[in-house]
């Protein structure tokens, strides 16, 4: 793997040599990471100081160097591990604060919150980033926080139904962005400058469902190992969603008696003041209940280990965040990220 350094603008620098092993992991809606292992080498530490950036020729993603670890065992030469995470984790260094003082409202028990206007959840995530990082369309929250060579790009097709206004408690911007992306099942990744962009882009994207064309099959010996878990412990088909002041029932089935299986959903974090009309608040309660029911499965394929000889090729047949089909034994099949 040909690793190279990047400057603060994402411009390619020097090739990185002298390491023994490199693990580079990109993820959809969680921080990617890398680990570079080498014999202790101060020049390598100088080339990759804390806070510097790296990438490689098979990806456009950037990672930040965040840790240097030297391990010395008796009778053995010291070793060096350089680790870090994907570039978008920089958003942890921004705080979603509702006002410039950062204090709660002292009148009553109402907490100052961050109000996001009615829109798709992924666009709200983009607005939150722009408000605390780029200031491109909505202005910057704190003077001096603007990074002019950053850009936020949305590549999510379609729209959500319904689009909602949302209010978020202040806190870590990265955590709030991930919460919003989870609503629309979207991911986030970085992209260093290239022929199509002169900026460091934070891309909000949605994985493509390729489960019909990209299928990994146990019958074709493409699974080295797989577990099958059959259980009704978490199976639920009706949901009672309890907000701070009211609740709603989500009942997608006609089941009665012992076949009716309730799940209780605590939605007290959803503020009723999320909009001027009560209808939007009720929509959010119902959406929370629907999401809870969707997570309860009777059958689940667990821990599949894909054979390196399978016919699918990463970057050609699927990408990070795409959904592929897994066809196992026992007439079990599923879709997996």
Coordinates of C-alpha atoms in Angstrom, one line a residue:
X1 CA 0.0 0.0 0.0
X2 CA 1.5 3.3 -1.1
X3 CA 0.9 5.8 1.7
X4 CA 1.7 9.5 1.3
X5 CA 1.4 12.6 3.4
X6 CA -1.0 15.4 2.8
X7 CA -0.7 19.1 3.9
X8 CA -3.5 21.0 5.6
X9 CA -5.1 21.7 2.2
X10 CA -5.1 18.0 1.2
X11 CA -2.2 18.4 -1.3
X12 CA -0.1 15.2 -1.8
X13 CA 3.3 15.3 -0.2
X14 CA 6.0 12.6 0.4
X15 CA 5.7 8.9 0.2
X16 CA 5.8 7.0 3.5
X17 CA 8.4 4.2 3.7
X18 CA 9.9 2.1 6.4
X19 CA 6.9 0.5 8.0
X20 CA 6.2 -3.2 8.3
X21 CA 2.4 -3.4 8.3
X22 CA -0.5 -1.1 7.6
X23 CA -4.2 -1.6 8.3
X24 CA -6.5 0.9 6.7
X25 CA -10.2 0.6 7.4
X26 CA -12.9 2.8 5.9
X27 CA -16.4 2.8 7.4
X28 CA -19.8 4.0 6.4
X29 CA -21.3 5.8 9.4
X30 CA -18.5 5.3 12.0
X31 CA -15.0 6.6 12.1
X32 CA -12.5 4.8 9.9
X33 CA -9.1 4.1 11.2
X34 CA -5.5 3.0 10.4
X35 CA -2.6 1.5 12.1
X36 CA 1.0 1.7 10.9
X37 CA 3.5 -0.7 12.6
X38 CA 7.3 -0.3 12.3
X39 CA 10.5 -0.6 14.2
X40 CA 11.1 2.5 16.3
X41 CA 12.1 5.2 13.9
X42 CA 12.2 8.9 14.9
X43 CA 12.3 10.0 11.3
X44 CA 9.0 8.3 10.6
X45 CA 7.5 10.1 13.6
X46 CA 8.9 13.4 12.2
X47 CA 7.3 12.6 8.8
X48 CA 4.0 11.8 10.4
X49 CA 3.6 14.2 13.3
X50 CA 0.5 14.3 15.4
X51 CA -2.2 16.2 13.6
X52 CA -0.8 15.5 10.1
X53 CA -2.8 13.8 7.3
X54 CA -2.3 10.7 5.1
X55 CA -4.0 8.9 2.2
X56 CA -3.1 6.3 -0.4
X57 CA -3.5 5.8 -4.1
X58 CA -6.4 3.4 -3.9
X59 CA -8.7 5.9 -2.1
X60 CA -9.7 9.5 -1.9
X61 CA -10.3 9.3 1.9
X62 CA -8.0 11.1 4.3
X63 CA -7.0 10.1 7.8
X64 CA -5.5 12.2 10.6
X65 CA -2.5 11.0 12.6
X66 CA -3.6 11.0 16.2
X67 CA -1.4 8.7 18.2
X68 CA 2.3 7.7 18.5
X69 CA 3.0 4.6 20.6
X70 CA 6.4 3.3 21.4
X71 CA 6.7 -0.2 23.0
X72 CA 9.9 -1.3 24.6
X73 CA 10.3 -4.9 25.9
X74 CA 13.3 -6.2 27.8
X75 CA 15.9 -7.6 25.4
X76 CA 14.0 -6.5 22.3
X77 CA 14.3 -3.4 20.1
X78 CA 11.5 -0.8 20.6
X79 CA 8.6 -0.8 18.2
X80 CA 6.5 2.0 16.9
X81 CA 2.7 2.2 16.2
X82 CA 1.2 5.2 14.5
X83 CA -2.6 5.3 14.5
X84 CA -5.4 7.6 13.6
X85 CA -8.9 8.0 12.4
X86 CA -10.8 9.3 9.4
X87 CA -10.7 13.0 8.7
X88 CA -14.3 13.8 9.5
X89 CA -13.7 13.0 13.2
X90 CA -12.3 16.6 13.2
X91 CA -15.9 17.5 13.8
X92 CA -15.4 16.4 17.4
X93 CA -13.4 19.6 17.8
X94 CA -16.5 21.7 17.2
X95 CA -19.3 22.2 19.7
X96 CA -22.9 22.6 18.7
X97 CA -23.8 25.4 21.1
X98 CA -27.0 27.3 20.9
X99 CA -25.6 30.7 21.9
X100 CA -22.3 32.4 22.0
X101 CA -22.2 32.1 25.8
X102 CA -23.0 28.4 25.8
X103 CA -25.2 28.7 28.8
X104 CA -28.6 27.2 29.5
X105 CA -31.6 29.5 29.6
X106 CA -32.2 30.4 33.2
X107 CA -35.9 31.1 32.8
X108 CA -37.7 28.0 33.7
X109 CA -36.4 24.5 32.9
X110 CA -36.2 25.1 29.1
X111 CA -32.7 24.2 27.8
X112 CA -31.2 26.1 24.9
X113 CA -31.1 23.9 21.9
X114 CA -30.1 23.9 18.3
X115 CA -33.0 24.4 15.9
X116 CA -32.8 22.8 12.5
X117 CA -35.5 23.9 10.0
X118 CA -37.8 21.4 8.2
X119 CA -35.7 19.4 5.7
X120 CA -34.2 16.0 4.9
X121 CA -32.2 14.7 7.9
X122 CA -29.0 14.5 5.8
X123 CA -29.4 18.1 4.7
X124 CA -29.8 19.1 8.3
X125 CA -26.5 17.3 9.0
X126 CA -24.8 19.3 6.2
X127 CA -26.2 22.5 7.7
X128 CA -24.9 21.6 11.1
X129 CA -21.4 21.1 9.7
X130 CA -21.5 24.3 7.7
X131 CA -22.7 26.2 10.7
X132 CA -19.7 25.1 12.7
X133 CA -17.0 24.6 10.1
X134 CA -17.4 26.2 6.6
X135 CA -20.0 29.0 7.0
X136 CA -20.5 28.7 3.3
X137 CA -24.3 29.1 3.1
X138 CA -25.5 29.6 6.6
X139 CA -22.8 31.7 8.3
X140 CA -20.4 30.5 11.0
X141 CA -21.4 30.1 14.6
X142 CA -18.1 31.2 16.1
X143 CA -15.8 33.8 14.6
X144 CA -12.5 32.2 13.6
X145 CA -13.8 28.7 13.2
X146 CA -14.1 28.9 9.4
X147 CA -11.9 26.6 7.4
X148 CA -12.2 28.0 3.8
X149 CA -10.7 25.0 2.0
X150 CA -13.4 22.6 3.4
X151 CA -16.6 21.9 1.6
X152 CA -19.7 19.9 2.4
X153 CA -21.2 17.8 -0.5
X154 CA -24.5 16.0 -0.4
X155 CA -24.9 13.1 -2.9
X156 CA -28.0 11.5 -1.4
X157 CA -30.7 10.8 -4.0
X158 CA -34.4 11.3 -3.3
X159 CA -36.2 12.8 -0.4
X160 CA -37.4 11.7 3.0
X161 CA -41.1 11.4 3.8
X162 CA -41.9 13.3 5.9
X163 CA -39.3 16.0 6.1
X164 CA -39.2 17.3 9.7
X165 CA -37.9 20.2 11.7
X166 CA -35.6 19.0 14.5
X167 CA -34.2 20.3 17.7
X168 CA -30.9 19.0 19.1
X169 CA -29.4 19.5 22.5
X170 CA -26.0 21.2 22.4
X171 CA -23.0 19.0 22.4
X172 CA -20.3 17.4 20.1
X173 CA -21.0 18.3 16.5
X174 CA -19.7 14.9 15.2
X175 CA -22.1 13.0 17.5
X176 CA -25.0 15.2 16.4
X177 CA -24.2 14.7 12.7
X178 CA -24.1 10.9 13.2
X179 CA -27.5 11.1 14.9
X180 CA -28.9 12.9 11.9
X181 CA -27.3 10.6 9.4
X182 CA -28.7 7.6 11.2
X183 CA -32.2 8.8 10.6
X184 CA -31.8 8.6 6.9
X185 CA -29.4 5.7 7.0
X186 CA -26.7 7.8 5.4
X187 CA -22.9 7.9 5.8
X188 CA -20.1 10.4 5.8
X189 CA -16.6 10.3 4.3
X190 CA -13.8 12.7 3.4
X191 CA -12.4 13.3 -0.1
X192 CA -9.0 14.9 -0.7
X193 CA -8.7 17.3 -3.6
X194 CA -8.5 15.9 -7.2
X195 CA -9.4 16.7 -10.7
X196 CA -13.1 17.1 -9.7
X197 CA -12.5 19.2 -6.6
X198 CA -9.9 21.7 -5.3
X199 CA -11.2 21.5 -1.7
X200 CA -11.3 18.9 1.1
X201 CA -14.8 17.6 0.8
X202 CA -16.9 16.1 3.5
X203 CA -19.3 14.0 1.6
X204 CA -22.7 12.9 2.9
X205 CA -23.8 9.9 0.9
X206 CA -26.1 7.0 0.8
X207 CA -25.1 3.4 0.1
X208 CA -26.6 1.8 -2.9
X209 CA -28.7 -1.4 -2.6
X210 CA -26.8 -3.9 -4.8
X211 CA -28.3 -7.0 -3.2
X212 CA -29.8 -8.2 -6.5
X213 CA -26.5 -8.0 -8.5
X214 CA -23.9 -8.3 -5.8
X215 CA -24.6 -11.6 -4.0
X216 CA -22.2 -13.7 -1.8
X217 CA -23.4 -17.3 -1.6
X218 CA -22.6 -20.2 0.7
X219 CA -23.5 -22.6 -2.1
X220 CA -20.6 -21.2 -4.2
X221 CA -18.3 -21.6 -1.2
X222 CA -17.9 -17.8 -0.9
X223 CA -18.5 -17.8 2.9
X224 CA -15.6 -19.3 4.9
X225 CA -17.6 -19.0 8.1
X226 CA -21.1 -17.8 9.1
X227 CA -23.4 -18.0 12.1
X228 CA -27.2 -18.3 12.0
X229 CA -29.2 -17.0 14.9
X230 CA -32.9 -17.9 15.2
X231 CA -34.8 -16.2 18.0
X232 CA -38.0 -14.5 18.9
X233 CA -36.7 -12.8 22.0
X234 CA -36.6 -9.3 20.4
X235 CA -39.4 -9.8 17.9
X236 CA -42.0 -7.0 18.3
X237 CA -44.9 -6.0 16.0
X238 CA -46.6 -3.1 17.9
X239 CA -44.8 -0.1 19.4
X240 CA -45.9 2.3 22.1
X241 CA -43.9 5.5 21.8
X242 CA -43.8 7.8 24.8
X243 CA -42.8 11.4 24.4
X244 CA -42.2 13.9 27.1
X245 CA -45.9 14.9 27.3
X246 CA -47.8 12.5 25.1
X247 CA -47.5 9.2 23.2
X248 CA -48.5 7.4 20.1
X249 CA -49.1 3.8 19.1
X250 CA -47.5 2.3 16.0
X251 CA -49.5 -0.8 14.9
X252 CA -48.5 -2.0 11.5
X253 CA -50.1 -5.5 12.0
X254 CA -53.5 -6.9 12.9
X255 CA -52.0 -9.3 15.5
X256 CA -54.0 -9.9 18.7
X257 CA -53.6 -12.0 21.9
X258 CA -50.3 -13.7 22.3
X259 CA -49.3 -12.8 18.8
X260 CA -49.3 -9.1 19.7
X261 CA -45.8 -8.2 20.9
X262 CA -45.3 -4.7 22.2
X263 CA -42.1 -2.7 22.4
X264 CA -41.9 0.4 24.6
X265 CA -39.9 3.3 23.0
X266 CA -38.7 6.2 25.1
X267 CA -38.9 9.4 23.0
X268 CA -38.8 11.9 25.8
X269 CA -35.7 13.5 24.1
X270 CA -38.0 14.7 21.3
X271 CA -39.1 18.2 22.2
X272 CA -42.7 19.2 21.5
X273 CA -41.4 22.6 20.5
X274 CA -39.7 21.2 17.4
X275 CA -42.2 23.0 15.2
X276 CA -45.1 25.5 15.4
X277 CA -47.6 22.7 14.7
X278 CA -48.3 19.6 16.7
X279 CA -48.5 17.4 13.6
X280 CA -44.7 17.5 13.1
X281 CA -44.2 16.4 16.6
X282 CA -46.5 13.4 16.2
X283 CA -44.8 12.5 12.9
X284 CA -41.5 12.3 14.8
X285 CA -43.0 10.0 17.5
X286 CA -44.4 7.7 14.8
X287 CA -41.1 7.6 12.9
X288 CA -39.2 6.7 16.1
X289 CA -41.6 3.8 16.7
X290 CA -41.3 2.5 13.1
X291 CA -37.5 2.6 13.4
X292 CA -37.7 0.5 16.6
X293 CA -39.9 -2.1 15.0
X294 CA -37.6 -2.4 12.0
X295 CA -34.7 -3.5 14.2
X296 CA -36.5 -6.6 15.6
X297 CA -35.7 -9.7 13.5
X298 CA -36.6 -13.3 13.8
X299 CA -33.6 -14.6 11.9
X300 CA -30.2 -13.0 11.6
X301 CA -27.0 -14.0 9.8
X302 CA -24.1 -13.2 12.2
X303 CA -20.4 -12.7 11.7
X304 CA -20.0 -13.8 8.1
X305 CA -16.4 -14.3 7.0
X306 CA -16.2 -13.7 3.3
X307 CA -13.8 -15.9 1.3
X308 CA -11.0 -14.0 -0.4
X309 CA -11.8 -16.1 -3.6
X310 CA -15.4 -14.7 -3.9
X311 CA -16.2 -13.2 -7.3
X312 CA -17.2 -9.7 -6.1
X313 CA -14.5 -7.0 -6.3
X314 CA -14.5 -4.0 -3.9
X315 CA -14.5 -0.8 -5.9
X316 CA -16.0 -2.5 -8.9
X317 CA -19.1 -4.4 -7.7
X318 CA -19.7 -2.5 -4.4
X319 CA -18.3 0.4 -2.3
X320 CA -18.3 1.4 1.3
X321 CA -21.9 1.7 2.5
X322 CA -23.5 -0.4 -0.3
X323 CA -25.8 -3.3 0.5
X324 CA -24.9 -6.7 -0.8
X325 CA -26.9 -10.0 -0.7
X326 CA -25.8 -12.8 1.6
X327 CA -27.3 -16.2 0.7
X328 CA -26.6 -18.8 3.3
X329 CA -27.6 -22.3 4.2
X330 CA -30.9 -23.4 5.8
X331 CA -32.9 -21.2 3.3
X332 CA -31.6 -18.1 5.0
X333 CA -30.7 -14.9 3.1
X334 CA -30.3 -11.3 4.1
X335 CA -28.9 -8.0 3.0
X336 CA -25.9 -6.6 4.7
X337 CA -24.0 -3.3 4.7

